[in-house]
PDB file of C-alpha atoms in Angstrom:
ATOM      1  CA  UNK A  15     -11.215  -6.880 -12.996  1.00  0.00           C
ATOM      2  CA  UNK A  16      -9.559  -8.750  -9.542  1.00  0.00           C
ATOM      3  CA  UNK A  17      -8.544  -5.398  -8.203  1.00  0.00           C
ATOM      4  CA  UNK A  18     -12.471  -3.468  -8.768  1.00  0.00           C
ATOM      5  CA  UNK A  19     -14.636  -5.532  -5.434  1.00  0.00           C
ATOM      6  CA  UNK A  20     -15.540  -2.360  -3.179  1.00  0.00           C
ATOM      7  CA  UNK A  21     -16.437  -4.498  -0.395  1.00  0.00           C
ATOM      8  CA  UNK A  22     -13.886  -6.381   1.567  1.00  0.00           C
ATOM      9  CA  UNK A  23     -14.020  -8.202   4.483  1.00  0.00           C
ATOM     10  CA  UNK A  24     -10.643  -8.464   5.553  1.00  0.00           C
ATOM     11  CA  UNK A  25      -7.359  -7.017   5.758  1.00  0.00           C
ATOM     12  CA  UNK A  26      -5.871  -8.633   2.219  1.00  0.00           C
ATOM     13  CA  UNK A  27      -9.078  -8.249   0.537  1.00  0.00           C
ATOM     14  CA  UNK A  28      -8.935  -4.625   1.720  1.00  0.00           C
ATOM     15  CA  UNK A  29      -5.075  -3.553  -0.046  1.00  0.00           C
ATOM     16  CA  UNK A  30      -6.544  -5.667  -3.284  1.00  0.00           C
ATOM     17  CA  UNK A  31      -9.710  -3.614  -3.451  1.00  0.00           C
ATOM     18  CA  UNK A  32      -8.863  -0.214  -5.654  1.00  0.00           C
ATOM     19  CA  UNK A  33     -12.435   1.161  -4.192  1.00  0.00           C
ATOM     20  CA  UNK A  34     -11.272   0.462  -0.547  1.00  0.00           C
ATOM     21  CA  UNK A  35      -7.613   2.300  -0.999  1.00  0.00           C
ATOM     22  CA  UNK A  36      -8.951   5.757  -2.148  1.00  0.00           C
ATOM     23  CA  UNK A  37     -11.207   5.483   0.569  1.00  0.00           C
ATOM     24  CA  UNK A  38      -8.935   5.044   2.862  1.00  0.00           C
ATOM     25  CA  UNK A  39      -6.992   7.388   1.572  1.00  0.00           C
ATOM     26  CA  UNK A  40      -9.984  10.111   2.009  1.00  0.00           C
ATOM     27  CA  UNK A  41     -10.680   9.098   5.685  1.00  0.00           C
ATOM     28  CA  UNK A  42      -7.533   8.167   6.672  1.00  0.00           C
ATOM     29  CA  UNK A  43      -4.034  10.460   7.158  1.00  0.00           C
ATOM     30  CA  UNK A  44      -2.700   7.765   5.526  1.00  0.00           C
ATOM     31  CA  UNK A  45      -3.295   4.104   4.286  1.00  0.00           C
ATOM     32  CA  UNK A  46      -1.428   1.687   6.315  1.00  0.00           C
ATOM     33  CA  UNK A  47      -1.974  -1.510   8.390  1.00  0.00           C
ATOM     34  CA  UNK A  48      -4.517   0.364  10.657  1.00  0.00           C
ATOM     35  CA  UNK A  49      -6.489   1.669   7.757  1.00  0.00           C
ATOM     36  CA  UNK A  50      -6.903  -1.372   6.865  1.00  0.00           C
ATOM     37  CA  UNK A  51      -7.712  -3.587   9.845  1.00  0.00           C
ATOM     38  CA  UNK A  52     -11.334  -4.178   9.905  1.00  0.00           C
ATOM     39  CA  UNK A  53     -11.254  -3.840  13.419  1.00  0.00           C
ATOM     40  CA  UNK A  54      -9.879  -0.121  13.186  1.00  0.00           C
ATOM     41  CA  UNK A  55     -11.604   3.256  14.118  1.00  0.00           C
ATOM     42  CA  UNK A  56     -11.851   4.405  10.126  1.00  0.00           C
ATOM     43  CA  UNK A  57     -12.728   0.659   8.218  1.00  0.00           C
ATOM     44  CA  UNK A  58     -16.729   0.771   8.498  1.00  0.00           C
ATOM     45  CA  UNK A  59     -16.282   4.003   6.900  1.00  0.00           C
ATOM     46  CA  UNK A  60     -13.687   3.546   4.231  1.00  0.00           C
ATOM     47  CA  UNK A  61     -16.263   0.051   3.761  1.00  0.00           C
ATOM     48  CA  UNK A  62     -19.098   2.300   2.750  1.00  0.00           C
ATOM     49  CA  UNK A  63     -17.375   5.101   1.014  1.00  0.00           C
ATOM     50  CA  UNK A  64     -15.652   2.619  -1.576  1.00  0.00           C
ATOM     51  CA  UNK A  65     -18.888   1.630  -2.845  1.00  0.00           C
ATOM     52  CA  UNK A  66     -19.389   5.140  -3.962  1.00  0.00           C
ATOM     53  CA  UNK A  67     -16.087   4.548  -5.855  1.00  0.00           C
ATOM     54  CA  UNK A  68     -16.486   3.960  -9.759  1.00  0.00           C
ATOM     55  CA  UNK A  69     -13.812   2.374 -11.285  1.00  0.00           C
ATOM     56  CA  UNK A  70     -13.467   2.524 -15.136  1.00  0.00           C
ATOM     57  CA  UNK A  71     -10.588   1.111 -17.619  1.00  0.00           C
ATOM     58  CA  UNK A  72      -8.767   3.572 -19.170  1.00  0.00           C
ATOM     59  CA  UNK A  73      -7.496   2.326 -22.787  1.00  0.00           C
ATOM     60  CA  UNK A  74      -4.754   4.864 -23.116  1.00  0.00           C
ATOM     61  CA  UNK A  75      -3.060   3.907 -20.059  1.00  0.00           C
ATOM     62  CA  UNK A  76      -3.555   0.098 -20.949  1.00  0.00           C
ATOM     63  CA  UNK A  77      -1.590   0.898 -23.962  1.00  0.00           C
ATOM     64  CA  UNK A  78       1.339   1.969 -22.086  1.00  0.00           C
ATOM     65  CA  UNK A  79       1.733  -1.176 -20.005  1.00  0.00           C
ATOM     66  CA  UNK A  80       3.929  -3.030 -18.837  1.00  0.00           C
ATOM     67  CA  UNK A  81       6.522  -0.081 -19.121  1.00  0.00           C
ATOM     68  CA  UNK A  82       4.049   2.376 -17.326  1.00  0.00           C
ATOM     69  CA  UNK A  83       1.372   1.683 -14.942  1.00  0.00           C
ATOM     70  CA  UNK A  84      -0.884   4.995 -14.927  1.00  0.00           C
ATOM     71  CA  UNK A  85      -3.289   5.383 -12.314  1.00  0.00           C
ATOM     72  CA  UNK A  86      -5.289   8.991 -11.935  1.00  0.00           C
ATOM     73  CA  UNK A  87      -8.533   9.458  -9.705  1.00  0.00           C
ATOM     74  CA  UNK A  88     -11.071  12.245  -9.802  1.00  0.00           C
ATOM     75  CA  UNK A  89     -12.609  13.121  -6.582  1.00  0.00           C
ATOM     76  CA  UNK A  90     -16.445  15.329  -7.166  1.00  0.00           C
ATOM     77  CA  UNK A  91     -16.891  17.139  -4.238  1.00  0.00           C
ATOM     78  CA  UNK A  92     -20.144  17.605  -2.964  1.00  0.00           C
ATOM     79  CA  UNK A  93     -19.610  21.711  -3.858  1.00  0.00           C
ATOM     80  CA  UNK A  94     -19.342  20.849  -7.626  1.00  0.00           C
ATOM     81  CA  UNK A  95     -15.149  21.095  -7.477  1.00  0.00           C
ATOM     82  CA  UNK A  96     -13.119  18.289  -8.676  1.00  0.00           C
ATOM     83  CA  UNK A  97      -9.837  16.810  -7.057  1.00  0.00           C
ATOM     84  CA  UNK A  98      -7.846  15.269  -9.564  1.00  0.00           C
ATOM     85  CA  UNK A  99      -4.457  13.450  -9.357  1.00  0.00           C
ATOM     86  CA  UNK A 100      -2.213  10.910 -11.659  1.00  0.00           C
ATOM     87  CA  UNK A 101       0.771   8.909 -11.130  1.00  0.00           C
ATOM     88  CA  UNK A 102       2.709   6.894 -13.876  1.00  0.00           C
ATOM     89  CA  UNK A 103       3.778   4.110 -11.525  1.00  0.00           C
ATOM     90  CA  UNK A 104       3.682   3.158  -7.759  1.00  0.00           C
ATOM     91  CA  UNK A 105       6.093   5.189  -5.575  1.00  0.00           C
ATOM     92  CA  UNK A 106       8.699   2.661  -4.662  1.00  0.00           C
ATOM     93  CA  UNK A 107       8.409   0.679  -7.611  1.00  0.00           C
ATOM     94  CA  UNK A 108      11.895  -0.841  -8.145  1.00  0.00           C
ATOM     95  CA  UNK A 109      12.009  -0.333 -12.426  1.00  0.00           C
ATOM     96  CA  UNK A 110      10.857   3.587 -11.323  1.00  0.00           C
ATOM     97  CA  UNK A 111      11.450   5.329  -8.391  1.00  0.00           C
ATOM     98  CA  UNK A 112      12.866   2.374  -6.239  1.00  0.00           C
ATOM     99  CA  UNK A 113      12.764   4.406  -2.233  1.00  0.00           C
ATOM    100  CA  UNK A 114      16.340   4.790  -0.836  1.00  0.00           C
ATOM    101  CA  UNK A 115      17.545   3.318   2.190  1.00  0.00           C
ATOM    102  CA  UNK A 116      16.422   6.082   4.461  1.00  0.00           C
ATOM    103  CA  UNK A 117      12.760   5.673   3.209  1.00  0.00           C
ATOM    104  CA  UNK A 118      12.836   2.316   3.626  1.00  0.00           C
ATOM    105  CA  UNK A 119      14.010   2.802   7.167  1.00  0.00           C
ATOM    106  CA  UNK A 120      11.282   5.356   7.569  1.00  0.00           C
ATOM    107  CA  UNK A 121       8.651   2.500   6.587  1.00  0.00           C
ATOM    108  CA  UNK A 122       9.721  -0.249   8.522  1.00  0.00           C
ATOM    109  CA  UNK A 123       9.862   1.903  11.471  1.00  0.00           C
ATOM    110  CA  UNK A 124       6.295   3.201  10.910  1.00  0.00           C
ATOM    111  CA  UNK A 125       4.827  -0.683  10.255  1.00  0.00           C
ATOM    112  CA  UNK A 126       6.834  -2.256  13.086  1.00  0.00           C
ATOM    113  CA  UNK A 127       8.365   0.253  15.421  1.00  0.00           C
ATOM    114  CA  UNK A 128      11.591   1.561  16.054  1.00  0.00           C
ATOM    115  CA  UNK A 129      13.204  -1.753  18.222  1.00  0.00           C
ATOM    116  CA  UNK A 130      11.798  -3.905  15.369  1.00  0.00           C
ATOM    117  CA  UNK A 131      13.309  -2.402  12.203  1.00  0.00           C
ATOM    118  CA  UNK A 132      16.536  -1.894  14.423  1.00  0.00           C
ATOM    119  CA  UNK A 133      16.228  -5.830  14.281  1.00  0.00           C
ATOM    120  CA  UNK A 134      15.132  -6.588  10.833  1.00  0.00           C
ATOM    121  CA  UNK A 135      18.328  -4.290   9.814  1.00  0.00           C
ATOM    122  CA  UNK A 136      20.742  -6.172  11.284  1.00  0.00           C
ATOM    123  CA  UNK A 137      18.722  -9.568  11.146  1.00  0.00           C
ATOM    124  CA  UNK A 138      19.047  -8.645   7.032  1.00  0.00           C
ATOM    125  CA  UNK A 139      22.841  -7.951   7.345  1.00  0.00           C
ATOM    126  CA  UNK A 140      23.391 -11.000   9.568  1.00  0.00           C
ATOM    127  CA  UNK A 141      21.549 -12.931   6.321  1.00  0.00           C
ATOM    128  CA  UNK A 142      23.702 -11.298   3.565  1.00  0.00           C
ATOM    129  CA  UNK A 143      27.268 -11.707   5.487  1.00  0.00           C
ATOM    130  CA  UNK A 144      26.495 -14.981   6.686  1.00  0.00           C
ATOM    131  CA  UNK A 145      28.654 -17.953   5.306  1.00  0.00           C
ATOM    132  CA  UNK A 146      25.573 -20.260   7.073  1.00  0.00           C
ATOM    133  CA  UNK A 147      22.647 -18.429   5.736  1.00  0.00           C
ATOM    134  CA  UNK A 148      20.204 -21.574   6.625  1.00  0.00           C
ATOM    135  CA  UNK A 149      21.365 -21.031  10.436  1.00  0.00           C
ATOM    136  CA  UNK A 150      21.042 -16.600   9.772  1.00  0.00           C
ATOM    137  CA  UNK A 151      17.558 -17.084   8.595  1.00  0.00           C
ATOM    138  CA  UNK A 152      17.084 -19.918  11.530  1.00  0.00           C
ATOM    139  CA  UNK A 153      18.161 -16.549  14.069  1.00  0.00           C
ATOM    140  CA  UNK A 154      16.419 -14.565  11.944  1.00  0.00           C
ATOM    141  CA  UNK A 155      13.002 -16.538  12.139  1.00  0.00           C
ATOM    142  CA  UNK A 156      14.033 -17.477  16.442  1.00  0.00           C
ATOM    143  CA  UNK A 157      13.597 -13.698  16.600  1.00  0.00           C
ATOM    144  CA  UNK A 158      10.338 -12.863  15.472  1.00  0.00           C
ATOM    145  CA  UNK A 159       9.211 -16.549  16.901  1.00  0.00           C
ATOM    146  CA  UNK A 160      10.216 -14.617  20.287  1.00  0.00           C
ATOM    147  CA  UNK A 161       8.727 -11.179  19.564  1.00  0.00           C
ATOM    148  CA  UNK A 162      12.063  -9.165  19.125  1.00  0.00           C
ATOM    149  CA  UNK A 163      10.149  -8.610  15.827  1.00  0.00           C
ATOM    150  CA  UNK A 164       6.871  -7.962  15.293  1.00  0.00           C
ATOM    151  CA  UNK A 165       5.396  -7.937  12.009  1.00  0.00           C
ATOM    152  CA  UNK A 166       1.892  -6.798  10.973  1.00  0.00           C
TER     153      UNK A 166
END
């Protein structure tokens, strides 16, 4: 199973590793780009946590792909309570509960600051009206080149 490894040692590795998210997710207030830089104040953490992660195949939800992509976790606390949660498909996901414009907004602004998804906006617009779309994407690409936008 590609998405099972507990142990990554870098950012990609660390949103392809199941173990590693709901880690994060624990330690973390929420998983983003920080939670999962290797260099950030939570990763060592979140490293060694996700190997007490079990990850198990659940036939029933198999059966339901690709129309539904059920996830759950069960958290055992150390008290003898359990935390459990499910979710049917990703939040966001486009077939299912595609986010509106003003979450979207909310996300780019939280991954690449306000001045940057101010940019990306219009740098997107700019790309859909254009008539030149090889010389939009051209600004487009000039922009981040030049740090107006950051990304990552």
């Amino acid at each position: 199973r590609p998405l099972f490894p507990a142990g990554p040692e870098n950012r990609l590795a660390a949103m392809f590793s199941f173990p590693f998210v709901i880690a994060a997710a624990i330690i973390n207030d929420q998983v983003d780009p920080v939670a999962m830089d290797p260099t950030g104040p939570h990763f060592t953490e979140a490293f060694y946590l996700a190997k007490l992660v079990r990850m198990e195949v659940r036939p029933d939800y198999d059966a339901l792909l690709p129309l539904e992509r059920w996830t759950s976790v069960d958290i055992d606390l150390v008290d003898g309570r359990t935390l459990s949660g499910s979710q049917p498909n990703p939040i966001g996901d486009a077939d299912h509960a595609p986010l509106g414009d003003a979450e979207i907004d909310r996300k780019v602004q939280h991954l690449i600051g306000a001045a940057g998804a101010t940019a990306s906006r219009l740098a997107v617009q700019d790309i859909v009206r254009a008539t030149d779309v090889v010389a939009a994407l051209s600004s487009a690409a000039a922009a981040v080149a030049g740090g107006v936008v950051s990304v990552g």
